[in-house]
Amino acid sequence: MTEQLSRRAALAMAAASTAALATPAWAVGAIKHYILVDLKPGTDQLVLDRWYMTFHAPQVRRAFKAWQRNYVSFRSYLPPEEARKAYPLQYGRMTEIQFDTLADFQESRPNNIYAGGLGSFTPPPGGWANAGFESTTATLPVNPQQVFVAKDTPPKETPYLRWIIFFRYPKGVTPETGDAWYRDVHAKEVGKLPGLRRYALYSAVSPASTYPRVAEMWFDDYAAWKAAFLPTPKFTPPPWGGDGLHVESISMFIGENPDVDFVNDKRSIP
């Protein structure tokens, strides 16, 4: 299965990685599978949502519910143009599916009679070859390996803004070199930005991940995020140079609560 097809199939979790584990399953504990679903220009989100909620999610649940501990999805915020010009922001959905262990996640795939590939799932409008979205996944521990900022986030009238960033270091930069700069230099500077309430870093549990690191930041709202990140702060550059966040990334704005819970809730289909 090609990488492009795998990305389209990621929403279904039908194209899971069979790569060797970076960490033994017993050392990881509960895991979560993040799926960033980026709508292509001209794709109607309501059309995608109707297909997702009517066909896709129920079919995924039928195939994988024996292992899934939860299955939720967050409709993303539409990022203002000023933000998209400065950062690689996507728009669509972020789905999160949790499993008790990494072993459970892997066990859900082999010989699954309900999930024999994309042909076992109802295709989106336009078909799999012309799907109106691209998706990228990261399989992570439920709890981040590093927490840089942990301030209170009490309930409030409006939702918090979570900035989810999938990233990788440029070609030729070893994980050890990249992580040392991120931990000892970059994270400390980001942690001092105004309005930042939470800031954590995950390392993917598979070395084959397209983006092996995921950062997550919480702000009160978009205005607070803008005050911190626009214009782009002048961060200390790493040994490899670059600008902006100094890494190769994709990202998305979501709220703190999902708009649909496929395990515990019944939701209206648009």
PDB file of C-alpha atoms in Angstrom:
ATOM      1  CA  MET A   1       0.000   0.000   0.000  1.00  0.00           C
ATOM      2  CA  THR A   2       1.466   3.342  -0.992  1.00  0.00           C
ATOM      3  CA  GLU A   3       2.022   6.146   1.479  1.00  0.00           C
ATOM      4  CA  GLN A   4      -0.604   8.262  -0.282  1.00  0.00           C
ATOM      5  CA  LEU A   5      -3.181   5.511  -0.047  1.00  0.00           C
ATOM      6  CA  SER A   6      -2.196   4.887   3.554  1.00  0.00           C
ATOM      7  CA  ARG A   7      -2.902   8.517   4.378  1.00  0.00           C
ATOM      8  CA  ARG A   8      -6.351   8.325   2.902  1.00  0.00           C
ATOM      9  CA  ALA A   9      -6.972   5.087   4.724  1.00  0.00           C
ATOM     10  CA  ALA A  10      -5.720   6.474   8.000  1.00  0.00           C
ATOM     11  CA  LEU A  11      -9.139   7.906   8.829  1.00  0.00           C
ATOM     12  CA  ALA A  12     -10.360   4.322   8.811  1.00  0.00           C
ATOM     13  CA  MET A  13      -7.276   3.092  10.631  1.00  0.00           C
ATOM     14  CA  ALA A  14      -7.262   0.394   7.994  1.00  0.00           C
ATOM     15  CA  ALA A  15      -3.637   0.957   7.028  1.00  0.00           C
ATOM     16  CA  ALA A  16      -1.842   0.628  10.345  1.00  0.00           C
ATOM     17  CA  SER A  17       1.914   0.498  10.557  1.00  0.00           C
ATOM     18  CA  THR A  18       3.609  -2.861  10.970  1.00  0.00           C
ATOM     19  CA  ALA A  19       6.968  -1.270  11.732  1.00  0.00           C
ATOM     20  CA  ALA A  20       9.118  -2.347  14.656  1.00  0.00           C
ATOM     21  CA  LEU A  21       8.355  -0.644  17.932  1.00  0.00           C
ATOM     22  CA  ALA A  22      10.539   2.100  19.313  1.00  0.00           C
ATOM     23  CA  THR A  23       9.632   0.992  22.845  1.00  0.00           C
ATOM     24  CA  PRO A  24       8.447  -2.398  24.115  1.00  0.00           C
ATOM     25  CA  ALA A  25       4.660  -2.557  24.469  1.00  0.00           C
ATOM     26  CA  TRP A  26       4.893  -3.259  28.177  1.00  0.00           C
ATOM     27  CA  ALA A  27       6.770   0.016  28.674  1.00  0.00           C
ATOM     28  CA  VAL A  28       4.309   2.195  26.752  1.00  0.00           C
ATOM     29  CA  GLY A  29       1.012   1.582  28.521  1.00  0.00           C
ATOM     30  CA  ALA A  30      -2.180   3.032  27.061  1.00  0.00           C
ATOM     31  CA  ILE A  31      -1.795   4.654  23.647  1.00  0.00           C
ATOM     32  CA  LYS A  32      -3.779   7.038  21.464  1.00  0.00           C
ATOM     33  CA  HIS A  33      -3.893   7.288  17.693  1.00  0.00           C
ATOM     34  CA  TYR A  34      -4.102  10.890  16.450  1.00  0.00           C
ATOM     35  CA  ILE A  35      -5.389  11.391  12.901  1.00  0.00           C
ATOM     36  CA  LEU A  36      -5.178  14.846  11.300  1.00  0.00           C
ATOM     37  CA  VAL A  37      -7.708  15.029   8.456  1.00  0.00           C
ATOM     38  CA  ASP A  38      -6.956  17.952   6.145  1.00  0.00           C
ATOM     39  CA  LEU A  39      -9.705  19.001   3.736  1.00  0.00           C
ATOM     40  CA  LYS A  40      -8.635  19.687   0.176  1.00  0.00           C
ATOM     41  CA  PRO A  41      -9.704  23.027  -1.348  1.00  0.00           C
ATOM     42  CA  GLY A  42     -13.353  22.924  -2.362  1.00  0.00           C
ATOM     43  CA  THR A  43     -14.302  20.034  -0.064  1.00  0.00           C
ATOM     44  CA  ASP A  44     -17.480  20.641   1.935  1.00  0.00           C
ATOM     45  CA  GLN A  45     -16.930  19.652   5.560  1.00  0.00           C
ATOM     46  CA  LEU A  46     -20.609  18.841   6.076  1.00  0.00           C
ATOM     47  CA  VAL A  47     -20.498  16.397   3.161  1.00  0.00           C
ATOM     48  CA  LEU A  48     -17.418  14.751   4.666  1.00  0.00           C
ATOM     49  CA  ASP A  49     -19.042  14.664   8.118  1.00  0.00           C
ATOM     50  CA  ARG A  50     -22.183  12.991   6.809  1.00  0.00           C
ATOM     51  CA  TRP A  51     -20.143  10.237   5.163  1.00  0.00           C
ATOM     52  CA  TYR A  52     -17.933   9.899   8.236  1.00  0.00           C
ATOM     53  CA  MET A  53     -20.796   9.668  10.726  1.00  0.00           C
ATOM     54  CA  THR A  54     -23.225   7.679   8.563  1.00  0.00           C
ATOM     55  CA  PHE A  55     -20.866   5.115   7.090  1.00  0.00           C
ATOM     56  CA  HIS A  56     -17.242   5.314   8.060  1.00  0.00           C
ATOM     57  CA  ALA A  57     -17.228   5.560  11.845  1.00  0.00           C
ATOM     58  CA  PRO A  58     -19.826   2.771  12.320  1.00  0.00           C
ATOM     59  CA  GLN A  59     -17.837   0.518   9.967  1.00  0.00           C
ATOM     60  CA  VAL A  60     -14.590   1.277  11.779  1.00  0.00           C
ATOM     61  CA  ARG A  61     -16.290   0.523  15.100  1.00  0.00           C
ATOM     62  CA  ARG A  62     -17.583  -2.787  13.761  1.00  0.00           C
ATOM     63  CA  ALA A  63     -14.078  -3.765  12.715  1.00  0.00           C
ATOM     64  CA  PHE A  64     -12.105  -2.541  15.721  1.00  0.00           C
ATOM     65  CA  LYS A  65     -14.430  -2.116  18.712  1.00  0.00           C
ATOM     66  CA  ALA A  66     -13.064  -5.217  20.446  1.00  0.00           C
ATOM     67  CA  TRP A  67      -9.835  -3.275  21.051  1.00  0.00           C
ATOM     68  CA  GLN A  68     -10.818   0.408  21.084  1.00  0.00           C
ATOM     69  CA  ARG A  69     -11.288   2.050  24.482  1.00  0.00           C
ATOM     70  CA  ASN A  70     -12.603   5.270  22.942  1.00  0.00           C
ATOM     71  CA  TYR A  71     -13.161   6.902  19.555  1.00  0.00           C
ATOM     72  CA  VAL A  72     -13.722  10.658  19.433  1.00  0.00           C
ATOM     73  CA  SER A  73     -13.330  13.370  16.821  1.00  0.00           C
ATOM     74  CA  PHE A  74     -12.766  17.122  17.003  1.00  0.00           C
ATOM     75  CA  ARG A  75     -13.954  19.513  14.306  1.00  0.00           C
ATOM     76  CA  SER A  76     -11.081  21.936  13.808  1.00  0.00           C
ATOM     77  CA  TYR A  77     -11.180  25.696  13.976  1.00  0.00           C
ATOM     78  CA  LEU A  78     -10.950  27.449  10.623  1.00  0.00           C
ATOM     79  CA  PRO A  79      -7.543  29.122  10.923  1.00  0.00           C
ATOM     80  CA  PRO A  80      -7.471  32.788   9.886  1.00  0.00           C
ATOM     81  CA  GLU A  81      -5.413  33.570   6.801  1.00  0.00           C
ATOM     82  CA  GLU A  82      -2.839  35.437   8.890  1.00  0.00           C
ATOM     83  CA  ALA A  83      -2.141  32.234  10.821  1.00  0.00           C
ATOM     84  CA  ARG A  84      -1.991  30.040   7.712  1.00  0.00           C
ATOM     85  CA  LYS A  85       0.541  32.347   6.102  1.00  0.00           C
ATOM     86  CA  ALA A  86       2.845  32.027   9.111  1.00  0.00           C
ATOM     87  CA  TYR A  87       2.423  28.319   9.967  1.00  0.00           C
ATOM     88  CA  PRO A  88       1.464  25.081   8.131  1.00  0.00           C
ATOM     89  CA  LEU A  89      -2.075  24.922   9.549  1.00  0.00           C
ATOM     90  CA  GLN A  90      -4.599  22.383   8.332  1.00  0.00           C
ATOM     91  CA  TYR A  91      -8.379  22.498   8.466  1.00  0.00           C
ATOM     92  CA  GLY A  92     -10.792  19.593   8.890  1.00  0.00           C
ATOM     93  CA  ARG A  93     -10.831  17.156  11.808  1.00  0.00           C
ATOM     94  CA  MET A  94      -8.617  15.515  14.348  1.00  0.00           C
ATOM     95  CA  THR A  95      -9.718  12.050  15.413  1.00  0.00           C
ATOM     96  CA  GLU A  96      -8.371  10.351  18.542  1.00  0.00           C
ATOM     97  CA  ILE A  97      -8.700   6.623  19.163  1.00  0.00           C
ATOM     98  CA  GLN A  98      -7.325   5.055  22.338  1.00  0.00           C
ATOM     99  CA  PHE A  99      -6.227   1.499  23.093  1.00  0.00           C
ATOM    100  CA  ASP A 100      -5.281  -0.094  26.402  1.00  0.00           C
ATOM    101  CA  THR A 101      -1.881  -1.094  25.047  1.00  0.00           C
ATOM    102  CA  LEU A 102       0.233  -0.832  21.934  1.00  0.00           C
ATOM    103  CA  ALA A 103      -0.123  -4.597  21.620  1.00  0.00           C
ATOM    104  CA  ASP A 104      -3.923  -4.182  21.405  1.00  0.00           C
ATOM    105  CA  PHE A 105      -3.502  -1.605  18.640  1.00  0.00           C
ATOM    106  CA  GLN A 106      -1.330  -3.987  16.640  1.00  0.00           C
ATOM    107  CA  GLU A 107      -3.487  -7.036  17.341  1.00  0.00           C
ATOM    108  CA  SER A 108      -6.520  -5.301  15.801  1.00  0.00           C
ATOM    109  CA  ARG A 109      -5.064  -5.616  12.285  1.00  0.00           C
ATOM    110  CA  PRO A 110      -3.917  -9.130  11.333  1.00  0.00           C
ATOM    111  CA  ASN A 111      -6.636 -11.356   9.857  1.00  0.00           C
ATOM    112  CA  ASN A 112      -9.416  -8.912  10.751  1.00  0.00           C
ATOM    113  CA  ILE A 113     -12.377 -10.277   8.805  1.00  0.00           C
ATOM    114  CA  TYR A 114     -14.213  -6.911   8.901  1.00  0.00           C
ATOM    115  CA  ALA A 115     -11.296  -4.779   7.715  1.00  0.00           C
ATOM    116  CA  GLY A 116      -9.729  -6.323   4.665  1.00  0.00           C
ATOM    117  CA  GLY A 117      -8.636  -2.994   3.202  1.00  0.00           C
ATOM    118  CA  LEU A 118     -10.298   0.069   1.728  1.00  0.00           C
ATOM    119  CA  GLY A 119     -12.638  -2.105  -0.302  1.00  0.00           C
ATOM    120  CA  SER A 120     -14.276  -3.203   2.948  1.00  0.00           C
ATOM    121  CA  PHE A 121     -15.356   0.357   3.774  1.00  0.00           C
ATOM    122  CA  THR A 122     -17.856   2.633   2.067  1.00  0.00           C
ATOM    123  CA  PRO A 123     -15.775   5.157   0.085  1.00  0.00           C
ATOM    124  CA  PRO A 124     -16.149   8.908   0.622  1.00  0.00           C
ATOM    125  CA  PRO A 125     -17.852  11.054  -2.034  1.00  0.00           C
ATOM    126  CA  GLY A 126     -15.611  10.933  -5.078  1.00  0.00           C
ATOM    127  CA  GLY A 127     -14.161   7.568  -4.104  1.00  0.00           C
ATOM    128  CA  TRP A 128     -10.896   6.719  -2.373  1.00  0.00           C
ATOM    129  CA  ALA A 129      -8.805   7.745  -5.365  1.00  0.00           C
ATOM    130  CA  ASN A 130     -10.347  11.227  -5.357  1.00  0.00           C
ATOM    131  CA  ALA A 131     -11.125  11.683  -1.689  1.00  0.00           C
ATOM    132  CA  GLY A 132     -11.565  15.291  -0.620  1.00  0.00           C
ATOM    133  CA  PHE A 133      -9.060  14.963   2.207  1.00  0.00           C
ATOM    134  CA  GLU A 134      -5.570  13.829   3.139  1.00  0.00           C
ATOM    135  CA  SER A 135      -4.860  12.307   6.545  1.00  0.00           C
ATOM    136  CA  THR A 136      -1.727  11.868   8.620  1.00  0.00           C
ATOM    137  CA  THR A 137      -1.420   9.747  11.745  1.00  0.00           C
ATOM    138  CA  ALA A 138       0.716   9.539  14.850  1.00  0.00           C
ATOM    139  CA  THR A 139       0.530   6.777  17.461  1.00  0.00           C
ATOM    140  CA  LEU A 140       1.458   8.148  20.880  1.00  0.00           C
ATOM    141  CA  PRO A 141       1.400   7.334  24.581  1.00  0.00           C
ATOM    142  CA  VAL A 142      -1.775   8.671  26.204  1.00  0.00           C
ATOM    143  CA  ASN A 143       0.415  10.780  28.495  1.00  0.00           C
ATOM    144  CA  PRO A 144       3.179  12.899  26.939  1.00  0.00           C
ATOM    145  CA  GLN A 145       6.764  12.011  27.761  1.00  0.00           C
ATOM    146  CA  GLN A 146       7.598  15.643  28.557  1.00  0.00           C
ATOM    147  CA  VAL A 147       5.486  18.457  30.035  1.00  0.00           C
ATOM    148  CA  PHE A 148       6.981  21.950  29.804  1.00  0.00           C
ATOM    149  CA  VAL A 149       4.041  24.093  30.992  1.00  0.00           C
ATOM    150  CA  ALA A 150       1.163  22.882  33.198  1.00  0.00           C
ATOM    151  CA  LYS A 151      -1.074  25.721  34.330  1.00  0.00           C
ATOM    152  CA  ASP A 152      -4.706  25.358  35.389  1.00  0.00           C
ATOM    153  CA  THR A 153      -7.372  25.250  32.682  1.00  0.00           C
ATOM    154  CA  PRO A 154     -10.597  25.744  34.657  1.00  0.00           C
ATOM    155  CA  PRO A 155     -13.982  25.390  32.925  1.00  0.00           C
ATOM    156  CA  LYS A 156     -15.066  28.556  31.135  1.00  0.00           C
ATOM    157  CA  GLU A 157     -17.798  29.759  28.804  1.00  0.00           C
ATOM    158  CA  THR A 158     -15.724  29.495  25.635  1.00  0.00           C
ATOM    159  CA  PRO A 159     -13.455  26.572  24.669  1.00  0.00           C
ATOM    160  CA  TYR A 160      -9.703  26.570  24.997  1.00  0.00           C
ATOM    161  CA  LEU A 161      -7.675  26.490  21.809  1.00  0.00           C
ATOM    162  CA  ARG A 162      -5.351  23.493  21.449  1.00  0.00           C
ATOM    163  CA  TRP A 163      -2.590  23.707  18.878  1.00  0.00           C
ATOM    164  CA  ILE A 164      -1.570  20.198  17.762  1.00  0.00           C
ATOM    165  CA  ILE A 165       1.753  20.129  15.893  1.00  0.00           C
ATOM    166  CA  PHE A 166       3.089  17.034  14.126  1.00  0.00           C
ATOM    167  CA  PHE A 167       6.772  17.593  13.384  1.00  0.00           C
ATOM    168  CA  ARG A 168      10.065  16.051  12.353  1.00  0.00           C
ATOM    169  CA  TYR A 169      13.631  17.269  12.212  1.00  0.00           C
ATOM    170  CA  PRO A 170      15.128  18.019   8.797  1.00  0.00           C
ATOM    171  CA  LYS A 171      16.905  15.294   6.868  1.00  0.00           C
ATOM    172  CA  GLY A 172      20.331  14.599   8.304  1.00  0.00           C
ATOM    173  CA  VAL A 173      19.461  15.738  11.842  1.00  0.00           C
ATOM    174  CA  THR A 174      19.572  12.826  14.280  1.00  0.00           C
ATOM    175  CA  PRO A 175      16.771  12.449  16.834  1.00  0.00           C
ATOM    176  CA  GLU A 176      19.339  12.894  19.610  1.00  0.00           C
ATOM    177  CA  THR A 177      20.563  16.217  18.182  1.00  0.00           C
ATOM    178  CA  GLY A 178      17.064  17.442  17.471  1.00  0.00           C
ATOM    179  CA  ASP A 179      15.645  16.446  20.836  1.00  0.00           C
ATOM    180  CA  ALA A 180      18.545  18.034  22.724  1.00  0.00           C
ATOM    181  CA  TRP A 181      17.941  21.390  21.004  1.00  0.00           C
ATOM    182  CA  TYR A 182      14.170  21.131  21.430  1.00  0.00           C
ATOM    183  CA  ARG A 183      14.342  20.226  25.116  1.00  0.00           C
ATOM    184  CA  ASP A 184      17.215  22.445  26.233  1.00  0.00           C
ATOM    185  CA  VAL A 185      16.632  25.509  24.052  1.00  0.00           C
ATOM    186  CA  HIS A 186      13.399  25.695  22.083  1.00  0.00           C
ATOM    187  CA  ALA A 187      10.922  24.414  24.671  1.00  0.00           C
ATOM    188  CA  LYS A 188      12.285  26.814  27.271  1.00  0.00           C
ATOM    189  CA  GLU A 189      11.745  29.783  24.949  1.00  0.00           C
ATOM    190  CA  VAL A 190       8.272  28.649  23.883  1.00  0.00           C
ATOM    191  CA  GLY A 191       7.353  28.091  27.528  1.00  0.00           C
ATOM    192  CA  LYS A 192       7.935  31.789  28.248  1.00  0.00           C
ATOM    193  CA  LEU A 193       5.459  33.025  25.631  1.00  0.00           C
ATOM    194  CA  PRO A 194       2.466  34.947  27.025  1.00  0.00           C
ATOM    195  CA  GLY A 195      -0.848  33.166  27.490  1.00  0.00           C
ATOM    196  CA  LEU A 196       0.482  29.605  27.196  1.00  0.00           C
ATOM    197  CA  ARG A 197      -1.408  27.373  29.645  1.00  0.00           C
ATOM    198  CA  ARG A 198      -0.248  23.882  28.713  1.00  0.00           C
ATOM    199  CA  TYR A 199       2.660  22.655  26.634  1.00  0.00           C
ATOM    200  CA  ALA A 200       3.749  19.043  26.203  1.00  0.00           C
ATOM    201  CA  LEU A 201       5.723  16.841  23.843  1.00  0.00           C
ATOM    202  CA  TYR A 202       5.007  13.294  22.670  1.00  0.00           C
ATOM    203  CA  SER A 203       7.369  10.885  20.957  1.00  0.00           C
ATOM    204  CA  ALA A 204       5.643   8.437  18.617  1.00  0.00           C
ATOM    205  CA  VAL A 205       5.872   4.772  19.607  1.00  0.00           C
ATOM    206  CA  SER A 206       6.940   3.686  16.116  1.00  0.00           C
ATOM    207  CA  PRO A 207      10.183   4.808  14.445  1.00  0.00           C
ATOM    208  CA  ALA A 208       8.416   4.619  11.070  1.00  0.00           C
ATOM    209  CA  SER A 209       6.118   7.572  11.823  1.00  0.00           C
ATOM    210  CA  THR A 210       6.157  10.291   9.172  1.00  0.00           C
ATOM    211  CA  TYR A 211       6.152  12.838  11.985  1.00  0.00           C
ATOM    212  CA  PRO A 212       7.729  11.180  15.046  1.00  0.00           C
ATOM    213  CA  ARG A 213       7.113  14.115  17.419  1.00  0.00           C
ATOM    214  CA  VAL A 214       3.842  15.781  18.421  1.00  0.00           C
ATOM    215  CA  ALA A 215       3.704  18.997  20.436  1.00  0.00           C
ATOM    216  CA  GLU A 216       0.505  20.255  22.054  1.00  0.00           C
ATOM    217  CA  MET A 217      -0.131  23.769  23.358  1.00  0.00           C
ATOM    218  CA  TRP A 218      -3.209  25.220  25.046  1.00  0.00           C
ATOM    219  CA  PHE A 219      -4.358  28.860  24.999  1.00  0.00           C
ATOM    220  CA  ASP A 220      -7.503  30.582  26.246  1.00  0.00           C
ATOM    221  CA  ASP A 221      -8.543  31.395  22.670  1.00  0.00           C
ATOM    222  CA  TYR A 222      -7.250  32.452  19.268  1.00  0.00           C
ATOM    223  CA  ALA A 223      -6.511  35.973  20.477  1.00  0.00           C
ATOM    224  CA  ALA A 224      -4.180  34.560  23.140  1.00  0.00           C
ATOM    225  CA  TRP A 225      -2.476  32.325  20.575  1.00  0.00           C
ATOM    226  CA  LYS A 226      -2.062  35.286  18.213  1.00  0.00           C
ATOM    227  CA  ALA A 227      -0.480  37.407  20.941  1.00  0.00           C
ATOM    228  CA  ALA A 228       2.126  34.679  21.435  1.00  0.00           C
ATOM    229  CA  PHE A 229       2.840  33.545  17.874  1.00  0.00           C
ATOM    230  CA  LEU A 230       2.081  36.465  15.520  1.00  0.00           C
ATOM    231  CA  PRO A 231       4.357  37.816  14.343  1.00  0.00           C
ATOM    232  CA  THR A 232       6.527  34.701  14.534  1.00  0.00           C
ATOM    233  CA  PRO A 233       8.769  34.944  17.610  1.00  0.00           C
ATOM    234  CA  LYS A 234      12.537  35.061  17.096  1.00  0.00           C
ATOM    235  CA  PHE A 235      13.533  31.713  18.527  1.00  0.00           C
ATOM    236  CA  THR A 236      17.156  30.691  18.976  1.00  0.00           C
ATOM    237  CA  PRO A 237      17.958  28.712  15.811  1.00  0.00           C
ATOM    238  CA  PRO A 238      19.198  25.130  16.064  1.00  0.00           C
ATOM    239  CA  PRO A 239      22.511  23.966  14.574  1.00  0.00           C
ATOM    240  CA  TRP A 240      20.766  23.191  11.278  1.00  0.00           C
ATOM    241  CA  GLY A 241      19.308  26.699  10.921  1.00  0.00           C
ATOM    242  CA  GLY A 242      15.933  27.362   9.349  1.00  0.00           C
ATOM    243  CA  ASP A 243      13.225  29.754  10.496  1.00  0.00           C
ATOM    244  CA  GLY A 244       9.759  29.792  12.063  1.00  0.00           C
ATOM    245  CA  LEU A 245       9.506  26.710  14.286  1.00  0.00           C
ATOM    246  CA  HIS A 246      12.778  25.380  12.760  1.00  0.00           C
ATOM    247  CA  VAL A 247      11.222  21.968  12.076  1.00  0.00           C
ATOM    248  CA  GLU A 248       9.152  20.393   9.304  1.00  0.00           C
ATOM    249  CA  SER A 249       5.561  20.317  10.513  1.00  0.00           C
ATOM    250  CA  ILE A 250       1.835  20.222   9.958  1.00  0.00           C
ATOM    251  CA  SER A 251      -0.627  21.435  12.582  1.00  0.00           C
ATOM    252  CA  MET A 252      -4.266  22.066  13.509  1.00  0.00           C
ATOM    253  CA  PHE A 253      -6.342  24.165  15.913  1.00  0.00           C
ATOM    254  CA  ILE A 254      -8.969  22.236  17.905  1.00  0.00           C
ATOM    255  CA  GLY A 255     -10.928  22.757  21.129  1.00  0.00           C
ATOM    256  CA  GLU A 256     -10.499  20.815  24.348  1.00  0.00           C
ATOM    257  CA  ASN A 257     -13.646  18.709  23.841  1.00  0.00           C
ATOM    258  CA  PRO A 258     -14.659  16.556  20.859  1.00  0.00           C
ATOM    259  CA  ASP A 259     -17.860  17.324  18.992  1.00  0.00           C
ATOM    260  CA  VAL A 260     -18.605  13.633  18.466  1.00  0.00           C
ATOM    261  CA  ASP A 261     -17.998  10.525  20.579  1.00  0.00           C
ATOM    262  CA  PHE A 262     -18.595   7.379  18.553  1.00  0.00           C
ATOM    263  CA  VAL A 263     -18.527   5.062  21.588  1.00  0.00           C
ATOM    264  CA  ASN A 264     -20.573   6.840  24.241  1.00  0.00           C
ATOM    265  CA  ASP A 265     -22.713   9.491  22.508  1.00  0.00           C
ATOM    266  CA  LYS A 266     -25.449   9.730  19.942  1.00  0.00           C
ATOM    267  CA  ARG A 267     -24.991  12.746  17.701  1.00  0.00           C
ATOM    268  CA  SER A 268     -27.079  14.385  15.002  1.00  0.00           C
ATOM    269  CA  ILE A 269     -25.760  13.763  11.500  1.00  0.00           C
ATOM    270  CA  PRO A 270     -25.502  16.979   9.449  1.00  0.00           C
TER     271      PRO A 270
END
